[in-house]
mmCIF file of C-alpha atoms and ligand atoms in Angstrom:
data_model
loop_
_atom_site.group_PDB
_atom_site.id
_atom_site.type_symbol
_atom_site.label_atom_id
_atom_site.label_comp_id
_atom_site.label_asym_id
_atom_site.label_seq_id
_atom_site.Cartn_x
_atom_site.Cartn_y
_atom_site.Cartn_z
ATOM 1 C CA MET A 1074 0.005 0.018 0.026
ATOM 2 C CA PRO A 1075 1.282 3.515 -0.713
ATOM 3 C CA GLN A 1076 2.511 5.511 2.269
ATOM 4 C CA GLU A 1077 -0.371 7.819 3.184
ATOM 5 C CA GLU A 1078 -1.441 9.605 6.323
ATOM 6 C CA LEU A 1079 -3.102 7.202 8.740
ATOM 7 C CA SER A 1080 -6.019 7.986 11.075
ATOM 8 C CA ASP A 1081 -5.877 7.594 14.874
ATOM 9 C CA LEU A 1082 -8.010 4.475 14.619
ATOM 10 C CA GLN A 1083 -5.653 2.932 12.066
ATOM 11 C CA ARG A 1084 -2.696 3.697 14.343
ATOM 12 C CA GLN A 1085 -4.502 2.065 17.256
ATOM 13 C CA VAL A 1086 -5.093 -1.032 15.163
ATOM 14 C CA LEU A 1087 -1.434 -1.185 14.126
ATOM 15 C CA GLU A 1088 -0.247 -0.804 17.730
ATOM 16 C CA LEU A 1089 -2.523 -3.597 18.936
ATOM 17 C CA LYS A 1090 -1.489 -5.735 15.922
ATOM 18 C CA ARG A 1091 2.125 -5.284 17.022
ATOM 19 C CA GLN A 1092 1.353 -6.156 20.668
ATOM 20 C CA ARG A 1093 -0.567 -9.271 19.662
ATOM 21 C CA ASN A 1094 2.037 -10.279 17.044
ATOM 22 C CA ALA A 1095 -0.837 -10.555 14.571
ATOM 23 C CA LEU A 1096 -0.876 -10.825 10.812
ATOM 24 C CA ILE A 1097 -3.693 -9.020 8.936
ATOM 25 C CA LEU A 1098 -4.726 -10.440 5.577
ATOM 26 C CA ALA A 1099 -7.199 -8.483 3.410
ATOM 27 C CA HIS A 1100 -9.042 -9.119 0.185
ATOM 28 C CA ASN A 1101 -8.939 -6.621 -2.704
ATOM 29 C CA TYR A 1102 -12.605 -5.729 -2.124
ATOM 30 C CA GLN A 1103 -12.096 -4.548 1.443
ATOM 31 C CA ARG A 1104 -12.567 -0.917 2.437
ATOM 32 C CA TYR A 1105 -9.491 1.090 1.501
ATOM 33 C CA GLU A 1106 -8.800 2.070 5.160
ATOM 34 C CA VAL A 1107 -8.680 -1.644 5.990
ATOM 35 C CA GLN A 1108 -6.379 -2.456 3.035
ATOM 36 C CA GLN A 1109 -4.061 0.297 4.268
ATOM 37 C CA ILE A 1110 -3.361 -1.404 7.636
ATOM 38 C CA ALA A 1111 -3.119 -4.986 6.211
ATOM 39 C CA ASP A 1112 0.154 -6.844 5.933
ATOM 40 C CA PHE A 1113 -0.995 -8.455 2.682
ATOM 41 C CA VAL A 1114 -3.777 -7.604 0.219
ATOM 42 C CA GLY A 1115 -4.731 -9.869 -2.635
ATOM 43 C CA ASP A 1116 -7.222 -12.005 -4.516
ATOM 44 C CA SER A 1117 -8.426 -15.343 -3.134
ATOM 45 C CA LEU A 1118 -5.655 -17.375 -4.774
ATOM 46 C CA GLN A 1119 -2.935 -15.007 -3.519
ATOM 47 C CA LEU A 1120 -4.464 -15.065 -0.016
ATOM 48 C CA ALA A 1121 -4.634 -18.883 -0.019
ATOM 49 C CA ARG A 1122 -1.004 -19.127 -1.068
ATOM 50 C CA LYS A 1123 0.028 -16.537 1.520
ATOM 51 C CA SER A 1124 -1.908 -18.447 4.257
ATOM 52 C CA ALA A 1125 0.027 -21.592 3.448
ATOM 53 C CA GLU A 1126 3.331 -19.734 4.126
ATOM 54 C CA VAL A 1127 2.371 -18.093 7.436
ATOM 55 C CA SER A 1128 4.738 -18.687 10.336
ATOM 56 C CA GLY A 1129 5.890 -16.799 13.409
ATOM 57 C CA PHE A 1130 2.582 -15.033 14.165
ATOM 58 C CA ASP A 1131 0.409 -15.577 17.239
ATOM 59 C CA MET A 1132 -2.829 -14.863 15.389
ATOM 60 C CA ILE A 1133 -4.246 -13.887 12.004
ATOM 61 C CA VAL A 1134 -7.055 -11.397 11.386
ATOM 62 C CA PHE A 1135 -8.779 -12.155 8.116
ATOM 63 C CA ALA A 1136 -10.435 -9.159 6.520
ATOM 64 C CA GLY A 1137 -12.687 -10.806 3.949
ATOM 65 C CA VAL A 1138 -15.630 -13.179 3.745
ATOM 66 C CA LYS A 1139 -16.003 -16.379 5.719
ATOM 67 C CA PHE A 1140 -15.071 -18.977 3.089
ATOM 68 C CA MET A 1141 -11.695 -17.242 2.602
ATOM 69 C CA ALA A 1142 -11.087 -17.150 6.359
ATOM 70 C CA GLU A 1143 -11.915 -20.853 6.490
ATOM 71 C CA MET A 1144 -9.231 -21.602 3.904
ATOM 72 C CA THR A 1145 -6.722 -19.620 5.922
ATOM 73 C CA ALA A 1146 -7.722 -21.477 9.158
ATOM 74 C CA ILE A 1147 -7.066 -24.785 7.341
ATOM 75 C CA LEU A 1148 -3.796 -23.811 5.733
ATOM 76 C CA ALA A 1149 -2.308 -21.919 8.622
ATOM 77 C CA GLU A 1150 -3.254 -24.592 11.143
ATOM 78 C CA GLY A 1151 -1.917 -23.899 14.601
ATOM 79 C CA THR A 1152 -2.345 -20.140 14.227
ATOM 80 C CA PRO A 1153 -5.742 -18.897 15.386
ATOM 81 C CA VAL A 1154 -7.681 -17.037 12.662
ATOM 82 C CA TYR A 1155 -10.247 -14.378 13.569
ATOM 83 C CA ILE A 1156 -12.845 -12.827 11.301
ATOM 84 C CA PRO A 1157 -13.942 -9.348 12.394
ATOM 85 C CA SER A 1158 -17.521 -9.720 11.199
ATOM 86 C CA ARG A 1159 -19.375 -13.025 11.510
ATOM 87 C CA GLU A 1160 -21.975 -11.736 9.072
ATOM 88 C CA ALA A 1161 -19.394 -11.443 6.254
ATOM 89 C CA LEU A 1162 -20.837 -14.350 4.253
ATOM 90 C CA CYS A 1163 -20.505 -14.550 0.478
ATOM 91 C CA PRO A 1164 -23.990 -15.118 -1.063
ATOM 92 C CA LEU A 1165 -22.384 -16.817 -4.074
ATOM 93 C CA ALA A 1166 -21.107 -19.532 -1.658
ATOM 94 C CA GLY A 1167 -24.730 -20.109 -0.615
ATOM 95 C CA TRP A 1168 -25.803 -21.334 -4.055
ATOM 96 C CA ILE A 1169 -24.421 -24.820 -3.683
ATOM 97 C CA GLY A 1170 -23.962 -27.007 -0.600
ATOM 98 C CA PRO A 1171 -22.702 -30.588 -0.220
ATOM 99 C CA ALA A 1172 -26.121 -32.086 -1.015
ATOM 100 C CA LYS A 1173 -26.341 -30.257 -4.350
ATOM 101 C CA VAL A 1174 -22.849 -31.450 -5.325
ATOM 102 C CA ARG A 1175 -23.720 -35.073 -4.409
ATOM 103 C CA ALA A 1176 -26.927 -34.870 -6.445
ATOM 104 C CA ALA A 1177 -24.996 -33.534 -9.473
ATOM 105 C CA LYS A 1178 -22.443 -36.439 -9.142
ATOM 106 C CA GLU A 1179 -25.325 -38.917 -9.127
ATOM 107 C CA ARG A 1180 -26.751 -37.342 -12.302
ATOM 108 C CA HIS A 1181 -23.364 -37.401 -14.035
ATOM 109 C CA PRO A 1182 -21.401 -40.339 -12.696
ATOM 110 C CA GLY A 1183 -17.680 -40.255 -13.416
ATOM 111 C CA ALA A 1184 -17.520 -36.580 -14.234
ATOM 112 C CA PRO A 1185 -15.011 -34.762 -11.969
ATOM 113 C CA VAL A 1186 -16.305 -31.929 -9.824
ATOM 114 C CA VAL A 1187 -14.551 -28.548 -9.733
ATOM 115 C CA VAL A 1188 -15.853 -25.943 -7.342
ATOM 116 C CA TYR A 1189 -14.977 -22.326 -7.122
ATOM 117 C CA VAL A 1190 -13.261 -21.265 -3.898
ATOM 118 C CA ASN A 1191 -16.452 -19.280 -3.159
ATOM 119 C CA THR A 1192 -17.956 -22.288 -1.371
ATOM 120 C CA THR A 1193 -18.005 -23.472 2.214
ATOM 121 C CA ALA A 1194 -15.417 -25.931 3.463
ATOM 122 C CA ALA A 1195 -18.107 -28.665 3.630
ATOM 123 C CA THR A 1196 -18.816 -28.146 -0.102
ATOM 124 C CA LYS A 1197 -15.142 -28.165 -1.017
ATOM 125 C CA ALA A 1198 -14.790 -31.509 0.766
ATOM 126 C CA GLU A 1199 -17.122 -33.066 -1.814
ATOM 127 C CA CYS A 1200 -15.137 -32.044 -4.875
ATOM 128 C CA ASP A 1201 -12.190 -33.332 -6.904
ATOM 129 C CA ALA A 1202 -10.567 -29.892 -7.400
ATOM 130 C CA ILE A 1203 -11.071 -26.265 -6.497
ATOM 131 C CA CYS A 1204 -10.253 -23.147 -8.428
ATOM 132 C CA THR A 1205 -10.251 -19.358 -8.191
ATOM 133 C CA SER A 1206 -11.022 -16.949 -10.996
ATOM 134 C CA SER A 1207 -7.253 -16.702 -11.564
ATOM 135 C CA ASN A 1208 -6.788 -20.349 -12.398
ATOM 136 C CA ALA A 1209 -10.208 -21.863 -13.303
ATOM 137 C CA VAL A 1210 -9.133 -22.592 -16.871
ATOM 138 C CA GLU A 1211 -5.854 -24.279 -15.794
ATOM 139 C CA VAL A 1212 -7.520 -26.345 -13.100
ATOM 140 C CA VAL A 1213 -10.253 -27.662 -15.501
ATOM 141 C CA GLU A 1214 -7.634 -28.360 -18.204
ATOM 142 C CA SER A 1215 -5.417 -30.183 -15.726
ATOM 143 C CA LEU A 1216 -8.135 -32.822 -15.176
ATOM 144 C CA GLY A 1217 -8.024 -33.916 -18.819
ATOM 145 C CA ALA A 1218 -11.769 -34.746 -18.723
ATOM 146 C CA GLU A 1219 -14.302 -34.238 -21.548
ATOM 147 C CA THR A 1220 -17.027 -33.343 -19.030
ATOM 148 C CA VAL A 1221 -16.675 -31.435 -15.782
ATOM 149 C CA LEU A 1222 -19.229 -30.486 -13.151
ATOM 150 C CA PHE A 1223 -18.670 -26.883 -12.080
ATOM 151 C CA GLY A 1224 -20.188 -24.426 -9.640
ATOM 152 C CA PRO A 1225 -21.480 -22.255 -8.248
ATOM 153 C CA ASP A 1226 -20.846 -19.304 -10.630
ATOM 154 C CA LYS A 1227 -22.584 -19.705 -13.997
ATOM 155 C CA ASN A 1228 -20.595 -16.837 -15.595
ATOM 156 C CA LEU A 1229 -17.215 -18.217 -14.574
ATOM 157 C CA ALA A 1230 -18.469 -21.608 -15.870
ATOM 158 C CA GLU A 1231 -19.260 -20.059 -19.241
ATOM 159 C CA TYR A 1232 -15.814 -18.398 -19.360
ATOM 160 C CA VAL A 1233 -14.131 -21.797 -18.667
ATOM 161 C CA ARG A 1234 -16.379 -23.481 -21.288
ATOM 162 C CA ARG A 1235 -15.369 -20.984 -23.952
ATOM 163 C CA GLN A 1236 -11.645 -21.087 -23.050
ATOM 164 C CA THR A 1237 -11.251 -24.837 -22.808
ATOM 165 C CA GLY A 1238 -13.850 -26.453 -25.077
ATOM 166 C CA VAL A 1239 -14.567 -28.824 -22.166
ATOM 167 C CA LYS A 1240 -18.243 -29.719 -21.600
ATOM 168 C CA VAL A 1241 -18.752 -27.753 -18.380
ATOM 169 C CA ILE A 1242 -22.037 -28.616 -16.628
ATOM 170 C CA ASP A 1243 -23.397 -26.131 -14.118
ATOM 171 C CA ILE A 1244 -24.015 -27.701 -10.688
ATOM 172 C CA GLU A 1245 -26.491 -24.830 -10.165
ATOM 173 C CA PRO A 1246 -27.497 -23.098 -13.410
ATOM 174 C CA LEU A 1247 -28.632 -19.915 -11.610
ATOM 175 C CA GLY A 1248 -25.557 -19.480 -9.376
ATOM 176 C CA HIS A 1249 -24.053 -15.995 -9.625
ATOM 177 C CA CYS A 1250 -22.395 -13.212 -7.669
ATOM 178 C CA TYR A 1251 -24.974 -10.427 -7.252
ATOM 179 C CA VAL A 1252 -22.193 -7.778 -7.408
ATOM 180 C CA HIS A 1253 -20.788 -8.842 -10.782
ATOM 181 C CA GLN A 1254 -24.195 -9.786 -12.211
ATOM 182 C CA GLN A 1255 -25.107 -6.071 -12.049
ATOM 183 C CA PHE A 1256 -22.682 -5.199 -14.855
ATOM 184 C CA LYS A 1257 -24.521 -4.605 -18.102
ATOM 185 C CA LEU A 1258 -23.340 -4.245 -21.713
ATOM 186 C CA GLU A 1259 -24.700 -0.646 -21.618
ATOM 187 C CA HIS A 1260 -22.247 0.192 -18.784
ATOM 188 C CA ILE A 1261 -19.298 -0.841 -20.904
ATOM 189 C CA GLU A 1262 -20.628 0.877 -24.091
ATOM 190 C CA ARG A 1263 -21.314 4.145 -22.185
ATOM 191 C CA MET A 1264 -17.874 4.179 -20.556
ATOM 192 C CA ARG A 1265 -16.122 3.301 -23.837
ATOM 193 C CA ALA A 1266 -17.943 6.187 -25.580
ATOM 194 C CA LEU A 1267 -16.752 8.563 -22.865
ATOM 195 C CA HIS A 1268 -13.205 7.179 -22.731
ATOM 196 C CA PRO A 1269 -12.342 5.621 -26.066
ATOM 197 C CA ASP A 1270 -8.657 5.422 -25.180
ATOM 198 C CA ALA A 1271 -9.224 3.281 -22.016
ATOM 199 C CA ILE A 1272 -8.515 -0.467 -21.676
ATOM 200 C CA VAL A 1273 -11.586 -2.333 -20.374
ATOM 201 C CA ILE A 1274 -10.905 -5.226 -17.953
ATOM 202 C CA ALA A 1275 -13.795 -7.365 -16.744
ATOM 203 C CA HIS A 1276 -13.918 -10.022 -14.000
ATOM 204 C CA PRO A 1277 -15.045 -13.513 -15.247
ATOM 205 C CA GLU A 1278 -17.970 -13.401 -12.763
ATOM 206 C CA CYS A 1279 -19.512 -10.671 -15.009
ATOM 207 C CA PRO A 1280 -22.207 -11.830 -17.497
ATOM 208 C CA PRO A 1281 -20.834 -13.254 -20.798
ATOM 209 C CA GLU A 1282 -21.909 -10.220 -22.861
ATOM 210 C CA VAL A 1283 -19.892 -7.948 -20.522
ATOM 211 C CA GLN A 1284 -16.876 -10.249 -20.763
ATOM 212 C CA GLY A 1285 -17.325 -10.225 -24.565
ATOM 213 C CA ALA A 1286 -17.177 -6.443 -24.638
ATOM 214 C CA ALA A 1287 -14.010 -6.197 -22.557
ATOM 215 C CA ASP A 1288 -10.414 -6.057 -23.890
ATOM 216 C CA ILE A 1289 -9.170 -8.348 -21.110
ATOM 217 C CA ILE A 1290 -10.891 -10.754 -18.732
ATOM 218 C CA GLY A 1291 -9.197 -11.489 -15.420
ATOM 219 C CA SER A 1292 -9.231 -11.913 -11.688
ATOM 220 C CA THR A 1293 -8.571 -9.004 -9.418
ATOM 221 C CA GLY A 1294 -4.975 -10.218 -9.036
ATOM 222 C CA LYS A 1295 -4.550 -10.020 -12.835
ATOM 223 C CA MET A 1296 -6.126 -6.558 -12.909
ATOM 224 C CA VAL A 1297 -3.629 -5.298 -10.324
ATOM 225 C CA LYS A 1298 -0.779 -6.670 -12.488
ATOM 226 C CA ILE A 1299 -2.037 -5.236 -15.786
ATOM 227 C CA VAL A 1300 -2.718 -1.780 -14.413
ATOM 228 C CA ALA A 1301 0.799 -1.576 -12.917
ATOM 229 C CA GLU A 1302 2.383 -2.346 -16.280
ATOM 230 C CA PRO A 1303 3.307 0.417 -18.769
ATOM 231 C CA PRO A 1304 2.428 1.962 -21.150
ATOM 232 C CA GLU A 1305 -1.362 2.161 -20.834
ATOM 233 C CA LYS A 1306 -2.616 4.941 -18.520
ATOM 234 C CA LYS A 1307 -6.368 4.660 -18.588
ATOM 235 C CA PHE A 1308 -8.527 1.711 -17.474
ATOM 236 C CA ILE A 1309 -12.187 0.868 -17.082
ATOM 237 C CA ILE A 1310 -12.602 -1.832 -14.441
ATOM 238 C CA ALA A 1311 -15.630 -4.127 -14.214
ATOM 239 C CA THR A 1312 -15.380 -5.575 -10.756
ATOM 240 C CA GLU A 1313 -16.164 -4.561 -7.119
ATOM 241 C CA VAL A 1314 -15.343 -0.886 -6.532
ATOM 242 C CA GLY A 1315 -12.893 -1.650 -3.624
ATOM 243 C CA LEU A 1316 -10.337 -2.725 -6.158
ATOM 244 C CA VAL A 1317 -10.822 0.408 -8.265
ATOM 245 C CA GLU A 1318 -10.131 2.572 -5.199
ATOM 246 C CA GLN A 1319 -7.021 0.527 -4.326
ATOM 247 C CA LEU A 1320 -5.700 0.871 -7.919
ATOM 248 C CA GLN A 1321 -6.332 4.616 -8.032
ATOM 249 C CA HIS A 1322 -4.345 5.117 -4.780
ATOM 250 C CA ALA A 1323 -1.535 2.890 -6.023
ATOM 251 C CA HIS A 1324 -1.275 4.645 -9.363
ATOM 252 C CA PRO A 1325 -2.053 8.331 -8.962
ATOM 253 C CA ASP A 1326 -0.499 9.024 -12.430
ATOM 254 C CA LYS A 1327 -3.137 6.785 -14.148
ATOM 255 C CA VAL A 1328 -6.890 7.073 -14.613
ATOM 256 C CA ILE A 1329 -8.791 4.111 -13.211
ATOM 257 C CA LEU A 1330 -12.521 4.207 -13.644
ATOM 258 C CA PRO A 1331 -15.264 1.845 -12.418
ATOM 259 C CA ALA A 1332 -17.410 0.462 -15.206
ATOM 260 C CA TYR A 1333 -20.350 0.785 -12.793
ATOM 261 C CA GLU A 1334 -20.100 2.568 -9.465
ATOM 262 C CA GLY A 1335 -22.922 0.570 -7.866
ATOM 263 C CA ALA A 1336 -20.857 -2.626 -7.830
ATOM 264 C CA VAL A 1337 -20.384 -2.784 -4.060
ATOM 265 C CA CYS A 1338 -20.141 -6.047 -2.127
ATOM 266 C CA ARG A 1339 -22.048 -5.397 1.043
ATOM 267 C CA GLN A 1340 -20.596 -8.480 2.689
ATOM 268 C CA MET A 1341 -16.989 -7.435 2.070
ATOM 269 C CA LYS A 1342 -17.778 -4.020 3.558
ATOM 270 C CA LYS A 1343 -18.967 -5.534 6.830
ATOM 271 C CA THR A 1344 -15.325 -5.627 7.943
ATOM 272 C CA THR A 1345 -14.457 -2.319 9.550
ATOM 273 C CA LEU A 1346 -11.438 -0.893 11.429
ATOM 274 C CA GLU A 1347 -13.556 -1.001 14.576
ATOM 275 C CA GLY A 1348 -14.285 -4.706 14.069
ATOM 276 C CA ILE A 1349 -10.610 -5.416 13.550
ATOM 277 C CA LEU A 1350 -9.717 -3.450 16.670
ATOM 278 C CA ARG A 1351 -12.323 -5.399 18.661
ATOM 279 C CA VAL A 1352 -11.013 -8.838 17.686
ATOM 280 C CA LEU A 1353 -7.424 -7.816 18.323
ATOM 281 C CA ARG A 1354 -8.378 -6.395 21.752
ATOM 282 C CA ASP A 1355 -10.928 -8.972 23.012
ATOM 283 C CA LEU A 1356 -10.149 -12.138 21.045
ATOM 284 C CA PRO A 1357 -13.863 -12.975 21.089
ATOM 285 C CA PRO A 1358 -14.286 -16.759 20.859
ATOM 286 C CA GLU A 1359 -17.319 -16.402 18.538
ATOM 287 C CA ASN A 1360 -15.079 -14.677 15.935
ATOM 288 C CA LEU A 1361 -12.558 -17.489 15.942
ATOM 289 C CA VAL A 1362 -12.846 -19.326 12.597
ATOM 290 C CA THR A 1363 -13.161 -23.105 13.020
ATOM 291 C CA VAL A 1364 -13.541 -25.833 10.402
ATOM 292 C CA PRO A 1365 -14.912 -29.265 11.329
ATOM 293 C CA ASP A 1366 -12.175 -31.916 11.673
ATOM 294 C CA GLU A 1367 -14.014 -34.298 9.366
ATOM 295 C CA VAL A 1368 -13.644 -31.989 6.344
ATOM 296 C CA LYS A 1369 -10.311 -30.268 7.151
ATOM 297 C CA ASP A 1370 -7.903 -32.857 5.729
ATOM 298 C CA ARG A 1371 -9.812 -33.290 2.472
ATOM 299 C CA VAL A 1372 -10.125 -29.517 1.949
ATOM 300 C CA ARG A 1373 -6.445 -28.986 2.715
ATOM 301 C CA GLU A 1374 -5.614 -31.563 0.053
ATOM 302 C CA VAL A 1375 -7.657 -29.782 -2.690
ATOM 303 C CA ILE A 1376 -6.353 -26.323 -1.739
ATOM 304 C CA ASN A 1377 -2.773 -27.557 -1.724
ATOM 305 C CA ALA A 1378 -3.317 -29.244 -5.085
ATOM 306 C CA MET A 1379 -4.588 -25.931 -6.491
ATOM 307 C CA ASN A 1380 -1.647 -23.980 -5.016
ATOM 308 C CA ALA A 1381 0.806 -26.556 -6.386
ATOM 309 C CA LEU A 1382 -0.755 -26.373 -9.863
ATOM 310 C CA HIS A 1383 -0.312 -22.585 -9.793
ATOM 311 C CA SER A 1384 3.329 -22.917 -8.702
ATOM 312 C CA ALA A 1385 4.013 -25.394 -11.508
ATOM 313 C CA ALA A 1386 2.445 -23.041 -13.997
ATOM 314 C CA GLU A 1387 4.542 -20.163 -12.739
ATOM 315 C CA SER A 1388 7.731 -22.250 -13.026
ATOM 316 C CA ALA A 1389 6.808 -23.240 -16.556
ATOM 317 C CA VAL A 1390 6.420 -19.581 -17.492
ATOM 318 C CA VAL A 1391 9.820 -18.700 -15.966
ATOM 319 C CA ALA A 1392 11.435 -21.672 -17.714
ATOM 320 C CA ALA A 1393 9.998 -20.482 -21.043
ATOM 321 C CA GLY A 1394 11.464 -17.080 -20.378
ATOM 322 C CA LYS A 1395 8.079 -15.300 -20.415
HETATM 323 S S1 SF4 B 883 -18.054 -9.872 -4.615
HETATM 324 FE FE1 SF4 B 883 -19.512 -11.562 -5.009
HETATM 325 S S2 SF4 B 883 -18.306 -13.407 -4.952
HETATM 326 FE FE2 SF4 B 883 -17.104 -11.777 -3.933
HETATM 327 S S3 SF4 B 883 -17.632 -11.925 -1.779
HETATM 328 FE FE3 SF4 B 883 -19.030 -10.409 -2.651
HETATM 329 S S4 SF4 B 883 -20.825 -11.606 -3.235
HETATM 330 FE FE4 SF4 B 883 -19.181 -13.060 -2.887
#
C-alpha cells in the first residue's frame, strides 16, 4: 500500500497488531482504510497461497468473507484465525452445498467436480478440485476430462467453457455473484464512448456479454498486475469498486474508472477498522474461525493441489522465459 497519512483508529489497530504479534490479511474488495493497515492484500488465490506460508505469528485477522477465512484457518493450522464480522458471508457460496454437489455427481457419474473457492469448506470437501477466478481454466484443463461439473458461478463456468472447449455442466444453473451480475453491456458501451482510449478489464464473474465487450478478462490479481504495467494509462474496471479505489491510490498517475459505481459487495464491507480493533483487543471466541475436523484434511488436500498447480504453471512460465 502507498505510504499515506493514517487515522488515529488505524494507528491504534497497528499498535494492537504489534502487541498481539498478529498478521492481517485483506481481500482486494475490502474498504480502503482496511487495506491500508493490512500486511498483505490480494485475490483469493494469492491469499490462499500466503496463508500456506504463514509462520511466526500468534494470530491472524482475516479481512474478507468467511469462506476465505476458513481456507486460511485450514492452511495456517496452529495459528488462530479471527474474522472481524461473523456476518461477512458470500452469497455466491450459498448457491451450492454438499447435497447439491452429491446430487450432481449422481446425475453425471464419473464426471469430476470442480468448485470455485467461493464455497463453504463442507462443499469443497465433496469435490475433486477447486479453483479461483485466476486459475479456473488451468484447473479444469489439468483434469483432462471431456465433461466437468462446475459451480457455483454460471458466468465463470461459461468463461471456462469458452476457453477450454470442455463440456462444463453447471451444478447450479442460476448461481451468480450479485455484485458482478449487475454489470450490463450498456455500462461498458457508455464508458467506452466517454473514454475511447481506455482499456476495459472485466472479471469472469460478469455476465458473458460484458466479458465479450472487454479487452481483457481477469481476476482482481490479474487486474492489479495489468494496471501496474506500462504503457497504458487509462482503465475501465468491471469488478467490485474496492479494487478500483485501491488501484487509483496505487497509481495516482493513471486514470482508473469503475465500469459501474454501484458494484459494491455489502458483505466485504462488513469488515471495519472498529471490528478489527475489537477482535485484536478482545479475542472474542465467537469470531474465531473453525472448520470441522471431518472436512479439514480433504479440503487442505484440494487447496494444496490448487496452489501446487499454480506454482508449476509459474515455473513453466519462468522456464519458457516469459
Ligand atoms: S463480490 Fe460476489 S463473490 Fe465476492 S464476496 Fe461479494 S458476493 Fe461473494
